[in-house]
PDB file of C-alpha atoms in Angstrom:
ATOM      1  CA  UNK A1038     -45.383 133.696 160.342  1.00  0.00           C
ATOM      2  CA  UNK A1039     -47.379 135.916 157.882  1.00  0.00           C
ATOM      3  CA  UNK A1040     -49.178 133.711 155.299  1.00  0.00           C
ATOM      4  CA  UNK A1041     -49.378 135.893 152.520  1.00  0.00           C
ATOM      5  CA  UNK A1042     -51.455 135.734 148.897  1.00  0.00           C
ATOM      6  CA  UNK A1043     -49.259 138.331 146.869  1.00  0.00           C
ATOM      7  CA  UNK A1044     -49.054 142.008 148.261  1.00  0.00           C
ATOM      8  CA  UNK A1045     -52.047 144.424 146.925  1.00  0.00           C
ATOM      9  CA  UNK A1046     -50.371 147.582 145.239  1.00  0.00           C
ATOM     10  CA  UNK A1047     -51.739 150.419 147.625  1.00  0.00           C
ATOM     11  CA  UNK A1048     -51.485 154.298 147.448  1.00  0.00           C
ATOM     12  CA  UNK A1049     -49.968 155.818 150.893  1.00  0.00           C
ATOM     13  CA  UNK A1050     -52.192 152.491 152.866  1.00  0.00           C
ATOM     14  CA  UNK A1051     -53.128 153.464 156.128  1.00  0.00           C
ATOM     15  CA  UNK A1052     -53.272 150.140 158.463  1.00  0.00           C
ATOM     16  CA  UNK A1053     -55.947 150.147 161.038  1.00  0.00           C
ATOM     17  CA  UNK A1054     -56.062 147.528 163.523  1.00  0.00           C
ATOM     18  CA  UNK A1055     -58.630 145.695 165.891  1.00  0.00           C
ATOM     19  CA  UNK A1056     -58.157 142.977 168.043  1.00  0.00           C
ATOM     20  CA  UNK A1057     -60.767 140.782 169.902  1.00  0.00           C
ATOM     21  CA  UNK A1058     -60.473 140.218 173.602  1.00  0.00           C
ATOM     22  CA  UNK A1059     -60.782 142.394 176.653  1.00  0.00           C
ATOM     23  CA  UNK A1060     -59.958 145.661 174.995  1.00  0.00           C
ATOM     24  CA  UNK A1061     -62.514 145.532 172.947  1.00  0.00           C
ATOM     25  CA  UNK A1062     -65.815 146.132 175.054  1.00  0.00           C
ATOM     26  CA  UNK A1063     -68.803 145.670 173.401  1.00  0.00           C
ATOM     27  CA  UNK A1064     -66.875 144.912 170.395  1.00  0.00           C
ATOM     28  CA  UNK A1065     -66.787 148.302 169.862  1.00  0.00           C
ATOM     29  CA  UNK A1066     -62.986 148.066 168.375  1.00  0.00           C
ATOM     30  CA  UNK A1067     -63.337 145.236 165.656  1.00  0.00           C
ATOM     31  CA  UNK A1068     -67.107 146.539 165.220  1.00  0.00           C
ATOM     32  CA  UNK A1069     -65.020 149.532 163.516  1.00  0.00           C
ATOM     33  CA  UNK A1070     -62.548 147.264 161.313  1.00  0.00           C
ATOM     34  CA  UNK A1071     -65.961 145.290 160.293  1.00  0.00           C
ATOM     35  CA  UNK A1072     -67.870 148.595 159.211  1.00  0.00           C
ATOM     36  CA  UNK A1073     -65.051 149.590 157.303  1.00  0.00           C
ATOM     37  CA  UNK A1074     -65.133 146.387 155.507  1.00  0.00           C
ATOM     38  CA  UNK A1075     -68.768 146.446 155.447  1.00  0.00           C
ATOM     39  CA  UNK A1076     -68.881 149.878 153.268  1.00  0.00           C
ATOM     40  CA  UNK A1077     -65.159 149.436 151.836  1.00  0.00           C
ATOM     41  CA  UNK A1078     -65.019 145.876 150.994  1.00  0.00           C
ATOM     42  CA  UNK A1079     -61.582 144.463 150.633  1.00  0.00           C
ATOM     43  CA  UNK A1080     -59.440 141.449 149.664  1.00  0.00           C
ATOM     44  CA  UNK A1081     -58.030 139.304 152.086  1.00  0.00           C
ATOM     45  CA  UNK A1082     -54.310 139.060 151.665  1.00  0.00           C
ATOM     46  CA  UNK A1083     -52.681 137.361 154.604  1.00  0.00           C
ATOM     47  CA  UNK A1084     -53.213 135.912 157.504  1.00  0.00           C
ATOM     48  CA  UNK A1085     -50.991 135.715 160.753  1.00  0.00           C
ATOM     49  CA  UNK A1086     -50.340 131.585 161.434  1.00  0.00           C
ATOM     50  CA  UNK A1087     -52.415 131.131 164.276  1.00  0.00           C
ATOM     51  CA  UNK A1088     -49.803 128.288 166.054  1.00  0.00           C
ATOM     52  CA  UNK A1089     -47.655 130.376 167.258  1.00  0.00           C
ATOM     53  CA  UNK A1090     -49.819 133.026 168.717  1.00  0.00           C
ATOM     54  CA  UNK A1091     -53.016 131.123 170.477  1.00  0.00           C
ATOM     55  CA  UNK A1092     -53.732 128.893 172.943  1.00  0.00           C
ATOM     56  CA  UNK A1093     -56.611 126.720 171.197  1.00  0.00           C
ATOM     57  CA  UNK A1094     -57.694 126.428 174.856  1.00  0.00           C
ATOM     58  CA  UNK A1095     -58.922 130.085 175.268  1.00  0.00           C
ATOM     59  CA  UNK A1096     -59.603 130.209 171.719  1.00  0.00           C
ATOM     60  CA  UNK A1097     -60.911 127.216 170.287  1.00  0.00           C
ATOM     61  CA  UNK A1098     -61.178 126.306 166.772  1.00  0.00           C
ATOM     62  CA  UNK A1099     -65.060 126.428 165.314  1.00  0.00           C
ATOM     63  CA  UNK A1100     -65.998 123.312 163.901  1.00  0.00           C
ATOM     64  CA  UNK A1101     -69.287 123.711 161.398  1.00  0.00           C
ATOM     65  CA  UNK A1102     -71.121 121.099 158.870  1.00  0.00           C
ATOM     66  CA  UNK A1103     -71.113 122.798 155.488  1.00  0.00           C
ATOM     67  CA  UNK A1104     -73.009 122.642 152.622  1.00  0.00           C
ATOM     68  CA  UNK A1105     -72.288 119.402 151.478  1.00  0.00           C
ATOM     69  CA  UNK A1106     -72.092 117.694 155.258  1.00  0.00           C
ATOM     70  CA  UNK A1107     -68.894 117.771 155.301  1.00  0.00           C
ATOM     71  CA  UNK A1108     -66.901 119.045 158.523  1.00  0.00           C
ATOM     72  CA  UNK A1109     -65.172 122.091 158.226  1.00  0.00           C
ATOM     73  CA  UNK A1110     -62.474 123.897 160.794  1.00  0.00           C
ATOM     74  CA  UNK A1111     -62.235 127.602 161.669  1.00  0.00           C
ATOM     75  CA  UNK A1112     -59.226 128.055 163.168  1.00  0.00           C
ATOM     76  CA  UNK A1113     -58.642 131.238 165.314  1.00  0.00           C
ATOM     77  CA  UNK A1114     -57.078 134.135 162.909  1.00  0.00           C
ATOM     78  CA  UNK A1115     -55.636 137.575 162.523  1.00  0.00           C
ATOM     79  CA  UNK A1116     -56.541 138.824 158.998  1.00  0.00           C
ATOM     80  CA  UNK A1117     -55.448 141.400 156.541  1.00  0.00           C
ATOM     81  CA  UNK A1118     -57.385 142.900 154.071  1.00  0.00           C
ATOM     82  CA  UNK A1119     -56.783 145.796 151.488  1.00  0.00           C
ATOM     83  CA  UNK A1120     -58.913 148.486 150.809  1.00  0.00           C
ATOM     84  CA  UNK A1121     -59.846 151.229 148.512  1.00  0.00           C
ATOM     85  CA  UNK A1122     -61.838 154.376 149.581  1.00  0.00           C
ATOM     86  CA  UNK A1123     -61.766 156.989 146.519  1.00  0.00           C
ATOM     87  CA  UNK A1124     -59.881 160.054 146.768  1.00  0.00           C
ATOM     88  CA  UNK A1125     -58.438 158.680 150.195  1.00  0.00           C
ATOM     89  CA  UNK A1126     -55.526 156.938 150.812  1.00  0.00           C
ATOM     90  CA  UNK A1127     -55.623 153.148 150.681  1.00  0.00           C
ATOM     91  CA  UNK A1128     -56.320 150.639 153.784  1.00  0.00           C
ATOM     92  CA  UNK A1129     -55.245 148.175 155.020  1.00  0.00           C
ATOM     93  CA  UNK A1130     -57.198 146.298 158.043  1.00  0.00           C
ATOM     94  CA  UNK A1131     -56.364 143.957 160.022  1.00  0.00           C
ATOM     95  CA  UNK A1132     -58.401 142.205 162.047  1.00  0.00           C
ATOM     96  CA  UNK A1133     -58.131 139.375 164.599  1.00  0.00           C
ATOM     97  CA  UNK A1134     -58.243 137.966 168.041  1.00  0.00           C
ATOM     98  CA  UNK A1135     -55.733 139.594 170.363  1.00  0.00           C
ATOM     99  CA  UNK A1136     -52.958 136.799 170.814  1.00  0.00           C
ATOM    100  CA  UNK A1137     -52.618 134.134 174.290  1.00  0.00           C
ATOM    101  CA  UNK A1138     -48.731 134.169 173.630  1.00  0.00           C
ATOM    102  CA  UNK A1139     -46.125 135.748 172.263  1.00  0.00           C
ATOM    103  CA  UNK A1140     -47.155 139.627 171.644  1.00  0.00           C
ATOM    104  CA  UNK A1141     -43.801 140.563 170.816  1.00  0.00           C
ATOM    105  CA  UNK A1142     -43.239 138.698 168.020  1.00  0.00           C
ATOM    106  CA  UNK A1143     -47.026 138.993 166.797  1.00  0.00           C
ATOM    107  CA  UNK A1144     -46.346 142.536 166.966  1.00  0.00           C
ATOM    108  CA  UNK A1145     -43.419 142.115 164.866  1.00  0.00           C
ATOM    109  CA  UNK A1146     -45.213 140.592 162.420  1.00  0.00           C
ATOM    110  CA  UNK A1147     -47.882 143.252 162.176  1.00  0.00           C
ATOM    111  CA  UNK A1148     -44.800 146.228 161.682  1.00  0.00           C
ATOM    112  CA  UNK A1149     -43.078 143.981 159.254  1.00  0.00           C
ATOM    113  CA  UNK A1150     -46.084 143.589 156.981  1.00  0.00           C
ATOM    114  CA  UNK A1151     -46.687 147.419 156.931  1.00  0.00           C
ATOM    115  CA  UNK A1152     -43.081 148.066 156.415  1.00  0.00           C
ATOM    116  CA  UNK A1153     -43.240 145.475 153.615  1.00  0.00           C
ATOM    117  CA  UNK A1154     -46.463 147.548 152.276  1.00  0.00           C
ATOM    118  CA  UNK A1155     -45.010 151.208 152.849  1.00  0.00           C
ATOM    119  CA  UNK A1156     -47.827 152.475 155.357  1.00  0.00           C
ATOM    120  CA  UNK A1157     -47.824 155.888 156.319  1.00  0.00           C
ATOM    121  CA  UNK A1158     -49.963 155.557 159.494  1.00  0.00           C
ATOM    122  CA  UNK A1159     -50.933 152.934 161.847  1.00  0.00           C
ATOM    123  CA  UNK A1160     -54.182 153.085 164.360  1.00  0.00           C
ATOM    124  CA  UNK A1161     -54.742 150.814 166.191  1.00  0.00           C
ATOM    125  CA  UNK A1162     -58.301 150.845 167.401  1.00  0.00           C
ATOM    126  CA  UNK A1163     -59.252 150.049 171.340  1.00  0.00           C
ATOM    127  CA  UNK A1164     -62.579 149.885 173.335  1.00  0.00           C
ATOM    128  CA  UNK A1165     -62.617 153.374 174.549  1.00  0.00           C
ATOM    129  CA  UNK A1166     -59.920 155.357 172.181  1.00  0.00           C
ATOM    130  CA  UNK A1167     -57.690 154.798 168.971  1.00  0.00           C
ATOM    131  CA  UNK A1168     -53.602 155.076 169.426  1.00  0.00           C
ATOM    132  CA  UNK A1169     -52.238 156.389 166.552  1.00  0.00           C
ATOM    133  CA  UNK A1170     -48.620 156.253 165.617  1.00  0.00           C
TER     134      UNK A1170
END
């Protein structure tokens, strides 16, 4: 399931997507996605539920003492954040950790939200090429 915070109004979005894990040597695939949002920051909008899609096994949640002492959790996560680059169409990345389980449906997911934002274009961004569609 898609947590979502509202849906950003976008301008022809492009969604380009990176996933950690062994397609992305080097990290050369979410290095990308984080340059973009380096240069182009953007809002974070939704985030895939991570329960369905990981095994916490393989991908472990982060546990950190913040600023107050107090324990905090960093669960796994697939991201999407919205974009503006001017005089180009809008973005929309997402970025996450390739799933254990369940790629089908994840997949689903990813399509439905780009549907649900009218994208025009989809890359998807690998180690050694982008597949665009």
């Amino acid at each position: 399931m898609i947590e979502l915070e509202g849906l950003p109004s976008l301008d022809q979005p492009v969604l380009v997507a990176a996933f950690e894990g062994w397609n992305d040597a080097a990290e050369s695939a979410t290095g990308l996605v984080d340059h973009l949002l380096q240069h182009f920051p953007g809002e974070r909008f939704a985030d895939v539920d991570p329960e369905d899609y990981y095994d916490f096994q393989v991908n472990r949640p982060i546990i950190s003492v913040g600023d107050r002492g107090v324990r905090e959790i960093t669960w796994p996560a697939t991201s999407a954040y919205a974009t503006s680059i001017s005089g180009r169409p809008d973005l929309v990345v997402v970025r996450g950790i390739e799933p254990s389980m369940r790629w089908r449906s994840f997949i689903s997911e990813i399509i439905g939200l780009a549907f649900e934002l009218d994208v025009e274009r989809v890359i998807v961004a690998f180690s050694n090429e982008s597949h665009e569609s």
